mmCIF file of N, CA and C in Angstrom:
data_model
loop_
_atom_site.group_PDB
_atom_site.id
_atom_site.type_symbol
_atom_site.label_atom_id
_atom_site.label_comp_id
_atom_site.label_asym_id
_atom_site.label_seq_id
_atom_site.Cartn_x
_atom_site.Cartn_y
_atom_site.Cartn_z
ATOM 1 N N UNK A 7 -13.151 9.072 8.682
ATOM 2 C CA UNK A 7 -12.393 8.413 7.527
ATOM 3 C C UNK A 7 -11.040 8.157 8.602
ATOM 4 N N UNK A 8 -10.529 9.182 9.449
ATOM 5 C CA UNK A 8 -9.222 8.210 9.999
ATOM 6 C C UNK A 8 -9.447 7.155 10.617
ATOM 7 N N UNK A 9 -10.615 6.932 11.189
ATOM 8 C CA UNK A 9 -10.353 5.267 12.080
ATOM 9 C C UNK A 9 -10.492 4.000 10.814
ATOM 10 N N UNK A 10 -10.973 4.870 9.401
ATOM 11 C CA UNK A 10 -11.143 3.235 8.258
ATOM 12 C C UNK A 10 -9.566 3.325 7.955
ATOM 13 N N UNK A 11 -9.117 4.559 7.891
ATOM 14 C CA UNK A 11 -7.758 4.722 7.453
ATOM 15 C C UNK A 11 -6.909 3.565 8.348
ATOM 16 N N UNK A 12 -6.682 4.244 9.668
ATOM 17 C CA UNK A 12 -6.236 3.625 10.925
ATOM 18 C C UNK A 12 -6.447 1.869 10.803
ATOM 19 N N UNK A 13 -7.464 1.856 10.922
ATOM 20 C CA UNK A 13 -8.189 0.225 10.747
ATOM 21 C C UNK A 13 -7.464 -0.531 9.985
ATOM 22 N N UNK A 14 -7.557 -0.223 8.344
ATOM 23 C CA UNK A 14 -7.068 -0.548 7.185
ATOM 24 C C UNK A 14 -5.209 -0.474 7.400
ATOM 25 N N UNK A 15 -4.966 0.510 8.129
ATOM 26 C CA UNK A 15 -3.438 -0.015 8.126
ATOM 27 C C UNK A 15 -2.969 -1.068 8.991
ATOM 28 N N UNK A 16 -3.815 -1.431 10.232
ATOM 29 C CA UNK A 16 -3.295 -2.262 10.889
ATOM 30 C C UNK A 16 -3.510 -4.046 10.146
ATOM 31 N N UNK A 17 -5.115 -3.955 9.484
ATOM 32 C CA UNK A 17 -4.982 -5.424 8.780
ATOM 33 C C UNK A 17 -4.468 -5.332 7.419
ATOM 34 N N UNK A 18 -3.909 -4.466 6.796
ATOM 35 C CA UNK A 18 -3.103 -4.588 5.514
ATOM 36 C C UNK A 18 -1.762 -4.734 5.627
ATOM 37 N N UNK A 19 -0.904 -4.119 7.334
ATOM 38 C CA UNK A 19 -0.065 -4.280 7.734
ATOM 39 C C UNK A 19 0.168 -6.014 8.282
ATOM 40 N N UNK A 20 -0.613 -6.539 9.131
ATOM 41 C CA UNK A 20 -0.934 -8.091 9.100
ATOM 42 C C UNK A 20 -1.024 -8.794 8.261
ATOM 43 N N UNK A 21 -1.763 -8.413 7.167
ATOM 44 C CA UNK A 21 -1.339 -9.582 6.210
ATOM 45 C C UNK A 21 -0.617 -9.374 5.166
ATOM 46 N N UNK A 22 0.468 -7.886 5.384
ATOM 47 C CA UNK A 22 1.710 -7.844 4.341
ATOM 48 C C UNK A 22 2.790 -8.677 5.334
ATOM 49 N N UNK A 23 2.562 -9.157 6.744
ATOM 50 C CA UNK A 23 3.755 -9.780 7.271
ATOM 51 C C UNK A 23 3.608 -11.332 7.050
ATOM 52 N N UNK A 24 1.987 -11.390 7.035
ATOM 53 C CA UNK A 24 1.620 -12.677 7.057
ATOM 54 C C UNK A 24 1.917 -13.819 5.537
ATOM 55 N N UNK A 25 1.918 -12.650 4.539
ATOM 56 C CA UNK A 25 2.272 -12.576 3.093
ATOM 57 C C UNK A 25 3.713 -12.861 3.100
ATOM 58 N N UNK A 26 4.685 -11.906 3.803
ATOM 59 C CA UNK A 26 5.950 -12.449 3.612
ATOM 60 C C UNK A 26 6.490 -13.778 4.295
ATOM 61 N N UNK A 27 5.945 -13.853 5.645
ATOM 62 C CA UNK A 27 6.341 -15.293 6.102
ATOM 63 C C UNK A 27 5.641 -16.298 5.302
ATOM 64 N N UNK A 28 4.341 -16.295 4.702
ATOM 65 C CA UNK A 28 3.980 -17.421 3.616
ATOM 66 C C UNK A 28 4.963 -17.614 2.900
ATOM 67 N N UNK A 29 5.745 -16.421 1.786
ATOM 68 C CA UNK A 29 6.089 -16.423 0.754
ATOM 69 C C UNK A 29 7.575 -17.520 1.402
ATOM 70 N N UNK A 30 8.367 -17.078 2.002
ATOM 71 C CA UNK A 30 9.722 -17.411 3.024
ATOM 72 C C UNK A 30 9.191 -18.895 3.723
ATOM 73 N N UNK A 31 8.386 -19.247 3.846
ATOM 74 C CA UNK A 31 8.388 -20.544 4.517
ATOM 75 C C UNK A 31 7.500 -21.486 3.445
ATOM 76 N N UNK A 32 6.364 -21.195 2.888
ATOM 77 C CA UNK A 32 5.665 -21.926 1.757
ATOM 78 C C UNK A 32 6.140 -22.161 0.872
ATOM 79 N N UNK A 33 5.774 -20.673 0.334
ATOM 80 C CA UNK A 33 5.639 -20.733 -1.700
ATOM 81 C C UNK A 33 7.718 -20.834 -1.661
ATOM 82 N N UNK A 34 8.770 -20.517 -1.051
ATOM 83 C CA UNK A 34 10.078 -20.483 -1.314
ATOM 84 C C UNK A 34 10.415 -22.471 -1.875
ATOM 85 N N UNK A 35 9.476 -23.346 -1.889
ATOM 86 C CA UNK A 35 9.889 -24.466 -2.140
ATOM 87 C C UNK A 35 8.614 -24.448 -3.411
ATOM 88 N N UNK A 36 7.703 -23.617 -3.433
ATOM 89 C CA UNK A 36 6.841 -23.752 -4.817
ATOM 90 C C UNK A 36 6.684 -23.286 -5.843
ATOM 91 N N UNK A 37 7.552 -21.960 -5.857
ATOM 92 C CA UNK A 37 7.547 -21.083 -6.823
ATOM 93 C C UNK A 37 9.189 -20.785 -7.601
ATOM 94 N N UNK A 38 9.286 -20.503 -8.604
ATOM 95 C CA UNK A 38 10.287 -20.135 -9.158
ATOM 96 C C UNK A 38 10.747 -18.794 -8.402
ATOM 97 N N UNK A 39 12.419 -18.789 -8.493
ATOM 98 C CA UNK A 39 13.026 -17.709 -8.080
ATOM 99 C C UNK A 39 12.638 -16.131 -8.333
ATOM 100 N N UNK A 40 11.870 -16.540 -9.639
ATOM 101 C CA UNK A 40 11.223 -14.863 -9.963
ATOM 102 C C UNK A 40 10.022 -14.839 -9.677
ATOM 103 N N UNK A 41 9.226 -15.696 -9.543
ATOM 104 C CA UNK A 41 8.099 -15.431 -9.260
ATOM 105 C C UNK A 41 7.891 -15.326 -7.614
ATOM 106 N N UNK A 42 8.907 -15.797 -6.785
ATOM 107 C CA UNK A 42 9.091 -15.822 -5.561
ATOM 108 C C UNK A 42 9.324 -14.130 -5.199
ATOM 109 N N UNK A 43 10.549 -13.941 -5.849
ATOM 110 C CA UNK A 43 10.553 -11.816 -5.960
ATOM 111 C C UNK A 43 9.584 -11.176 -6.093
ATOM 112 N N UNK A 44 8.543 -11.403 -7.181
ATOM 113 C CA UNK A 44 7.955 -10.552 -7.067
ATOM 114 C C UNK A 44 6.707 -10.821 -6.249
ATOM 115 N N UNK A 45 6.542 -12.119 -5.642
ATOM 116 C CA UNK A 45 5.835 -12.094 -4.490
ATOM 117 C C UNK A 45 6.533 -10.848 -3.068
ATOM 118 N N UNK A 46 7.148 -11.377 -3.014
ATOM 119 C CA UNK A 46 8.138 -10.846 -1.724
ATOM 120 C C UNK A 46 8.259 -9.425 -2.086
ATOM 121 N N UNK A 47 7.760 -8.627 -3.545
ATOM 122 C CA UNK A 47 8.363 -7.230 -3.512
ATOM 123 C C UNK A 47 6.939 -6.774 -3.617
ATOM 124 N N UNK A 48 5.199 -7.665 -3.566
ATOM 125 C CA UNK A 48 4.153 -6.964 -3.184
ATOM 126 C C UNK A 48 3.913 -6.850 -1.492
ATOM 127 N N UNK A 49 4.661 -8.376 -1.158
ATOM 128 C CA UNK A 49 4.379 -7.841 0.292
ATOM 129 C C UNK A 49 4.859 -6.928 0.724
ATOM 130 N N UNK A 50 6.478 -6.871 0.475
ATOM 131 C CA UNK A 50 7.410 -5.219 0.972
ATOM 132 C C UNK A 50 6.384 -4.166 1.041
ATOM 133 N N UNK A 51 6.103 -4.168 -0.575
ATOM 134 C CA UNK A 51 5.632 -2.715 -0.792
ATOM 135 C C UNK A 51 3.958 -2.679 -0.274
ATOM 136 N N UNK A 52 3.561 -3.636 0.132
ATOM 137 C CA UNK A 52 1.969 -3.582 0.942
ATOM 138 C C UNK A 52 2.602 -2.955 2.186
ATOM 139 N N UNK A 53 3.711 -3.565 2.880
ATOM 140 C CA UNK A 53 3.785 -3.248 4.333
ATOM 141 C C UNK A 53 4.225 -1.380 4.352
ATOM 142 N N UNK A 54 4.851 -1.329 3.288
ATOM 143 C CA UNK A 54 5.687 0.414 3.721
ATOM 144 C C UNK A 54 4.414 0.988 3.326
ATOM 145 N N UNK A 55 3.565 0.590 2.473
ATOM 146 C CA UNK A 55 2.341 1.538 2.204
ATOM 147 C C UNK A 55 1.182 1.326 3.838
ATOM 148 N N UNK A 56 1.218 -0.046 4.129
ATOM 149 C CA UNK A 56 0.321 0.144 5.346
ATOM 150 C C UNK A 56 0.437 0.856 6.823
ATOM 151 N N UNK A 57 1.958 1.149 6.591
ATOM 152 C CA UNK A 57 2.631 2.450 7.284
ATOM 153 C C UNK A 57 2.231 3.557 7.207
ATOM 154 N N UNK A 58 2.600 3.931 6.039
ATOM 155 C CA UNK A 58 1.941 5.296 5.228
ATOM 156 C C UNK A 58 0.627 5.733 5.354
ATOM 157 N N UNK A 59 -0.172 4.692 5.587
ATOM 158 C CA UNK A 59 -1.764 4.676 5.586
ATOM 159 C C UNK A 59 -1.801 4.997 7.365
ATOM 160 N N UNK A 60 -1.341 4.259 8.110
ATOM 161 C CA UNK A 60 -1.540 4.746 9.562
ATOM 162 C C UNK A 60 -1.106 6.139 9.726
ATOM 163 N N UNK A 61 0.090 6.164 8.986
ATOM 164 C CA UNK A 61 0.399 7.852 9.469
ATOM 165 C C UNK A 61 -0.513 8.689 8.803
ATOM 166 N N UNK A 62 -1.252 8.644 7.729
ATOM 167 C CA UNK A 62 -2.267 9.313 7.294
ATOM 168 C C UNK A 62 -3.152 9.712 8.196
ATOM 169 N N UNK A 63 -3.653 8.821 8.904
ATOM 170 C CA UNK A 63 -4.732 8.803 9.890
ATOM 171 C C UNK A 63 -3.994 9.326 11.198
ATOM 172 N N UNK A 64 -2.962 8.976 11.769
ATOM 173 C CA UNK A 64 -2.382 9.977 12.606
ATOM 174 C C UNK A 64 -2.696 11.135 12.444
ATOM 175 N N UNK A 65 -2.475 11.382 11.149
ATOM 176 C CA UNK A 65 -1.902 12.663 10.642
ATOM 177 C C UNK A 65 -3.237 13.951 10.598
ATOM 178 N N UNK A 66 -4.344 13.294 10.093
ATOM 179 C CA UNK A 66 -5.625 13.604 10.165
ATOM 180 C C UNK A 66 -6.384 13.691 11.820
ATOM 181 N N UNK A 67 -6.147 12.721 12.902
ATOM 182 C CA UNK A 67 -6.224 13.312 14.066
ATOM 183 C C UNK A 67 -5.651 14.117 14.575
ATOM 184 N N UNK A 68 -4.361 14.358 14.516
ATOM 185 C CA UNK A 68 -3.631 15.461 15.445
ATOM 186 C C UNK A 68 -3.452 16.679 14.312
ATOM 187 N N UNK A 69 -3.968 16.988 13.197
ATOM 188 C CA UNK A 69 -4.047 18.326 12.643
ATOM 189 C C UNK A 69 -4.878 19.134 13.009
ATOM 190 N N UNK A 70 -4.932 20.080 13.119
ATOM 191 C CA UNK A 70 -6.512 20.724 13.214
ATOM 192 C C UNK A 70 -7.152 20.959 12.152
ATOM 193 N N UNK A 71 -8.532 20.876 12.735
ATOM 194 C CA UNK A 71 -9.777 21.094 11.335
ATOM 195 C C UNK A 71 -9.960 22.168 10.979
ATOM 196 N N UNK A 72 -10.372 22.478 10.221
ATOM 197 C CA UNK A 72 -10.213 21.184 8.774
ATOM 198 C C UNK A 72 -8.966 20.651 8.307
ATOM 199 N N UNK A 73 -9.036 19.159 8.460
ATOM 200 C CA UNK A 73 -7.751 18.261 7.834
ATOM 201 C C UNK A 73 -7.167 19.023 6.248
ATOM 202 N N UNK A 74 -6.261 18.870 6.734
ATOM 203 C CA UNK A 74 -5.878 19.084 4.934
ATOM 204 C C UNK A 74 -6.482 18.375 3.913
ATOM 205 N N UNK A 75 -6.775 18.616 3.009
ATOM 206 C CA UNK A 75 -7.335 18.557 2.005
ATOM 207 C C UNK A 75 -6.524 17.214 0.782
ATOM 208 N N UNK A 76 -5.780 17.575 1.043
ATOM 209 C CA UNK A 76 -4.451 16.268 0.521
ATOM 210 C C UNK A 76 -4.805 14.752 1.077
ATOM 211 N N UNK A 77 -4.722 15.034 2.535
ATOM 212 C CA UNK A 77 -4.834 13.668 3.363
ATOM 213 C C UNK A 77 -5.932 12.482 3.048
ATOM 214 N N UNK A 78 -6.866 13.018 2.713
ATOM 215 C CA UNK A 78 -7.828 11.657 2.527
ATOM 216 C C UNK A 78 -7.833 10.769 1.101
ATOM 217 N N UNK A 79 -6.803 12.082 0.399
ATOM 218 C CA UNK A 79 -6.358 11.671 -1.069
ATOM 219 C C UNK A 79 -5.235 10.917 -0.969
ATOM 220 N N UNK A 80 -4.106 11.129 0.043
ATOM 221 C CA UNK A 80 -3.283 10.353 0.216
ATOM 222 C C UNK A 80 -3.527 8.864 0.654
ATOM 223 N N UNK A 81 -4.758 8.491 1.581
ATOM 224 C CA UNK A 81 -4.994 7.681 1.903
ATOM 225 C C UNK A 81 -5.852 6.392 1.370
ATOM 226 N N UNK A 82 -6.723 7.707 -0.077
ATOM 227 C CA UNK A 82 -7.280 6.640 -0.842
ATOM 228 C C UNK A 82 -6.177 6.089 -2.230
ATOM 229 N N UNK A 83 -5.744 6.836 -2.099
ATOM 230 C CA UNK A 83 -4.326 6.526 -2.824
ATOM 231 C C UNK A 83 -3.233 5.595 -2.672
ATOM 232 N N UNK A 84 -2.996 5.597 -1.474
ATOM 233 C CA UNK A 84 -2.327 4.658 -0.828
ATOM 234 C C UNK A 84 -3.390 2.648 -0.643
ATOM 235 N N UNK A 85 -4.569 3.231 -0.289
ATOM 236 C CA UNK A 85 -5.320 1.777 -0.318
ATOM 237 C C UNK A 85 -5.365 1.462 -1.926
ATOM 238 N N UNK A 86 -5.676 2.215 -2.629
ATOM 239 C CA UNK A 86 -6.012 1.869 -3.915
ATOM 240 C C UNK A 86 -4.812 1.601 -4.916
ATOM 241 N N UNK A 87 -3.383 2.122 -4.322
ATOM 242 C CA UNK A 87 -2.548 1.633 -4.631
ATOM 243 C C UNK A 87 -2.047 0.103 -4.562
ATOM 244 N N UNK A 88 -1.986 0.111 -2.850
ATOM 245 C CA UNK A 88 -1.332 -1.117 -2.656
ATOM 246 C C UNK A 88 -2.265 -2.637 -2.956
ATOM 247 N N UNK A 89 -4.122 -2.265 -3.403
ATOM 248 C CA UNK A 89 -4.396 -3.059 -4.322
ATOM 249 C C UNK A 89 -4.092 -3.340 -5.514
ATOM 250 N N UNK A 90 -3.954 -2.580 -6.238
ATOM 251 C CA UNK A 90 -3.574 -2.407 -7.492
ATOM 252 C C UNK A 90 -2.280 -2.966 -7.745
ATOM 253 N N UNK A 91 -1.488 -2.167 -6.782
ATOM 254 C CA UNK A 91 0.232 -2.919 -7.213
ATOM 255 C C UNK A 91 0.519 -4.349 -6.632
ATOM 256 N N UNK A 92 0.369 -4.144 -5.201
ATOM 257 C CA UNK A 92 0.794 -5.541 -4.555
ATOM 258 C C UNK A 92 -0.500 -6.371 -5.035
ATOM 259 N N UNK A 93 -2.035 -6.312 -5.250
ATOM 260 C CA UNK A 93 -2.257 -7.300 -5.782
ATOM 261 C C UNK A 93 -1.876 -7.824 -6.884
ATOM 262 N N UNK A 94 -1.870 -7.210 -8.295
ATOM 263 C CA UNK A 94 -1.536 -7.492 -9.039
ATOM 264 C C UNK A 94 -0.430 -8.058 -9.219
ATOM 265 N N UNK A 95 0.857 -8.165 -8.268
ATOM 266 C CA UNK A 95 1.771 -8.812 -8.078
ATOM 267 C C UNK A 95 1.467 -10.128 -7.636
ATOM 268 N N UNK A 96 1.047 -10.125 -6.472
ATOM 269 C CA UNK A 96 0.738 -11.328 -6.065
ATOM 270 C C UNK A 96 0.219 -12.273 -7.125
ATOM 271 N N UNK A 97 -0.862 -11.876 -7.878
ATOM 272 C CA UNK A 97 -1.446 -12.673 -8.725
ATOM 273 C C UNK A 97 -0.497 -12.924 -9.922
ATOM 274 N N UNK A 98 0.509 -12.300 -10.272
ATOM 275 C CA UNK A 98 1.257 -12.326 -11.259
ATOM 276 C C UNK A 98 2.094 -13.436 -10.806
ATOM 277 N N UNK A 99 2.568 -13.656 -9.545
ATOM 278 C CA UNK A 99 3.686 -14.883 -8.613
ATOM 279 C C UNK A 99 3.159 -16.229 -8.684
ATOM 280 N N UNK A 100 1.573 -15.918 -8.722
ATOM 281 C CA UNK A 100 1.108 -17.381 -9.174
ATOM 282 C C UNK A 100 0.380 -18.060 -10.525
ATOM 283 N N UNK A 101 1.072 -16.852 -11.452
ATOM 284 C CA UNK A 101 0.770 -17.512 -12.569
ATOM 285 C C UNK A 101 -0.192 -17.184 -13.434
ATOM 286 N N UNK A 102 -0.801 -15.568 -12.935
ATOM 287 C CA UNK A 102 -2.127 -14.734 -13.897
ATOM 288 C C UNK A 102 -1.287 -14.386 -15.258
ATOM 289 N N UNK A 103 -2.548 -14.314 -15.688
ATOM 290 C CA UNK A 103 -2.096 -13.928 -17.270
ATOM 291 C C UNK A 103 -0.882 -12.504 -16.910
ATOM 292 N N UNK A 104 -0.104 -12.823 -18.232
ATOM 293 C CA UNK A 104 0.893 -11.572 -18.073
ATOM 294 C C UNK A 104 0.064 -10.150 -18.125
ATOM 295 N N UNK A 105 -0.745 -10.157 -19.002
ATOM 296 C CA UNK A 105 -1.522 -9.001 -19.376
ATOM 297 C C UNK A 105 -1.538 -8.282 -17.660
ATOM 298 N N UNK A 106 -2.078 -8.880 -17.024
ATOM 299 C CA UNK A 106 -2.446 -8.254 -15.700
ATOM 300 C C UNK A 106 -1.255 -7.380 -15.060
ATOM 301 N N UNK A 107 -0.381 -7.562 -16.183
ATOM 302 C CA UNK A 107 0.957 -6.860 -15.381
ATOM 303 C C UNK A 107 0.905 -4.943 -15.815
ATOM 304 N N UNK A 108 -0.278 -5.329 -16.549
ATOM 305 C CA UNK A 108 -0.448 -3.044 -16.735
ATOM 306 C C UNK A 108 -1.036 -2.718 -15.902
ATOM 307 N N UNK A 109 -1.799 -3.687 -14.841
ATOM 308 C CA UNK A 109 -2.372 -2.948 -13.868
ATOM 309 C C UNK A 109 -1.469 -2.409 -12.923
ATOM 310 N N UNK A 110 -0.244 -3.124 -12.719
ATOM 311 C CA UNK A 110 1.153 -2.922 -11.544
ATOM 312 C C UNK A 110 1.554 -1.619 -11.464
ATOM 313 N N UNK A 111 2.115 -0.782 -13.106
ATOM 314 C CA UNK A 111 2.538 0.651 -13.009
ATOM 315 C C UNK A 111 0.942 1.844 -12.459
ATOM 316 N N UNK A 112 -0.005 0.986 -12.587
ATOM 317 C CA UNK A 112 -1.241 1.984 -12.513
ATOM 318 C C UNK A 112 -1.274 2.287 -10.909
ATOM 319 N N UNK A 113 -1.108 1.119 -10.036
ATOM 320 C CA UNK A 113 -0.806 0.978 -8.505
ATOM 321 C C UNK A 113 0.252 1.563 -8.345
ATOM 322 N N UNK A 114 1.498 1.573 -9.076
ATOM 323 C CA UNK A 114 2.627 2.392 -8.493
ATOM 324 C C UNK A 114 1.996 3.675 -8.474
ATOM 325 N N UNK A 115 1.734 4.222 -9.530
ATOM 326 C CA UNK A 115 1.186 5.886 -9.408
ATOM 327 C C UNK A 115 0.095 5.933 -8.184
ATOM 328 N N UNK A 116 -0.676 5.354 -8.303
ATOM 329 C CA UNK A 116 -1.495 5.333 -6.785
ATOM 330 C C UNK A 116 -0.716 5.572 -5.471
ATOM 331 N N UNK A 117 0.538 4.892 -5.765
ATOM 332 C CA UNK A 117 1.106 4.880 -4.059
ATOM 333 C C UNK A 117 2.446 5.738 -4.178
ATOM 334 N N UNK A 118 2.822 6.648 -5.106
ATOM 335 C CA UNK A 118 3.360 7.835 -5.694
ATOM 336 C C UNK A 118 3.022 8.956 -5.411
ATOM 337 N N UNK A 119 1.626 8.792 -5.840
ATOM 338 C CA UNK A 119 0.623 9.788 -5.375
ATOM 339 C C UNK A 119 0.228 10.110 -3.820
ATOM 340 N N UNK A 120 0.416 9.149 -3.382
ATOM 341 C CA UNK A 120 -0.044 8.778 -1.843
ATOM 342 C C UNK A 120 0.914 9.259 -1.050
ATOM 343 N N UNK A 121 2.485 9.318 -1.456
ATOM 344 C CA UNK A 121 3.205 10.009 -0.685
ATOM 345 C C UNK A 121 3.591 11.437 -1.355
ATOM 346 N N UNK A 122 3.168 11.697 -2.383
ATOM 347 C CA UNK A 122 2.879 13.457 -2.783
ATOM 348 C C UNK A 122 2.026 14.237 -2.179
ATOM 349 N N UNK A 123 0.675 13.257 -1.877
ATOM 350 C CA UNK A 123 -0.359 13.638 -1.077
ATOM 351 C C UNK A 123 -0.123 14.038 -0.023
ATOM 352 N N UNK A 124 0.533 13.306 1.111
ATOM 353 C CA UNK A 124 1.005 13.040 1.898
ATOM 354 C C UNK A 124 1.764 14.247 2.380
ATOM 355 N N UNK A 125 2.868 14.687 1.723
ATOM 356 C CA UNK A 125 4.037 15.399 1.801
ATOM 357 C C UNK A 125 2.991 16.921 1.570
ATOM 358 N N UNK A 126 2.394 17.181 0.479
ATOM 359 C CA UNK A 126 1.331 18.356 0.558
ATOM 360 C C UNK A 126 0.802 18.369 1.658
ATOM 361 N N UNK A 127 0.170 17.927 2.340
ATOM 362 C CA UNK A 127 -0.557 18.064 3.367
ATOM 363 C C UNK A 127 0.096 18.934 4.685
ATOM 364 N N UNK A 128 1.255 19.109 4.481
ATOM 365 C CA UNK A 128 2.450 20.146 5.627
ATOM 366 C C UNK A 128 1.803 21.319 5.156
ATOM 367 N N UNK A 129 1.346 21.541 3.983
ATOM 368 C CA UNK A 129 1.428 23.483 3.419
ATOM 369 C C UNK A 129 -0.048 23.559 3.406
ATOM 370 N N UNK A 130 -0.883 22.258 3.758
ATOM 371 C CA UNK A 130 -2.607 22.851 3.677
ATOM 372 C C UNK A 130 -2.959 23.002 4.945
ATOM 373 N N UNK A 131 -4.004 22.833 5.092
ATOM 374 C CA UNK A 131 -5.423 22.680 6.299
ATOM 375 C C UNK A 131 -5.451 23.691 6.826
ATOM 376 N N UNK A 132 -5.954 23.953 8.044
ATOM 377 C CA UNK A 132 -6.158 25.177 8.626
ATOM 378 C C UNK A 132 -4.590 25.734 9.494
ATOM 379 N N UNK A 133 -4.510 27.032 9.486
ATOM 380 C CA UNK A 133 -3.457 27.759 9.893
ATOM 381 C C UNK A 133 -3.827 27.809 10.969
ATOM 382 N N UNK A 134 -2.779 28.390 12.388
ATOM 383 C CA UNK A 134 -2.999 28.670 13.432
ATOM 384 C C UNK A 134 -3.599 30.173 13.862
#
């Protein structure tokens, strides 16, 4: 699982940087200021949580086995949170129906859960 998380971190991080550059250089002239701000928020949160996903993968590889049970939860929550939070914001910035905005806070909760589960891992897992 740690390889999937590490690979996902690399892919999603690269995608976030590309999205940020695309927003700055291409979309700045095409979207309203509000829509561009929404797009930039999506890219920023995606990048931050791609880093978290990488940290989860590294922690899974570095911790004694069995790994803390909350680490896989942190990784999956980060992935789902990015898809729901950033994905819905990307779509909204391009004019998707506003009802899609109800998904954004669900993704935000997933991102919060990912950080809490990551922190909880320090107190779980195999003891030396």
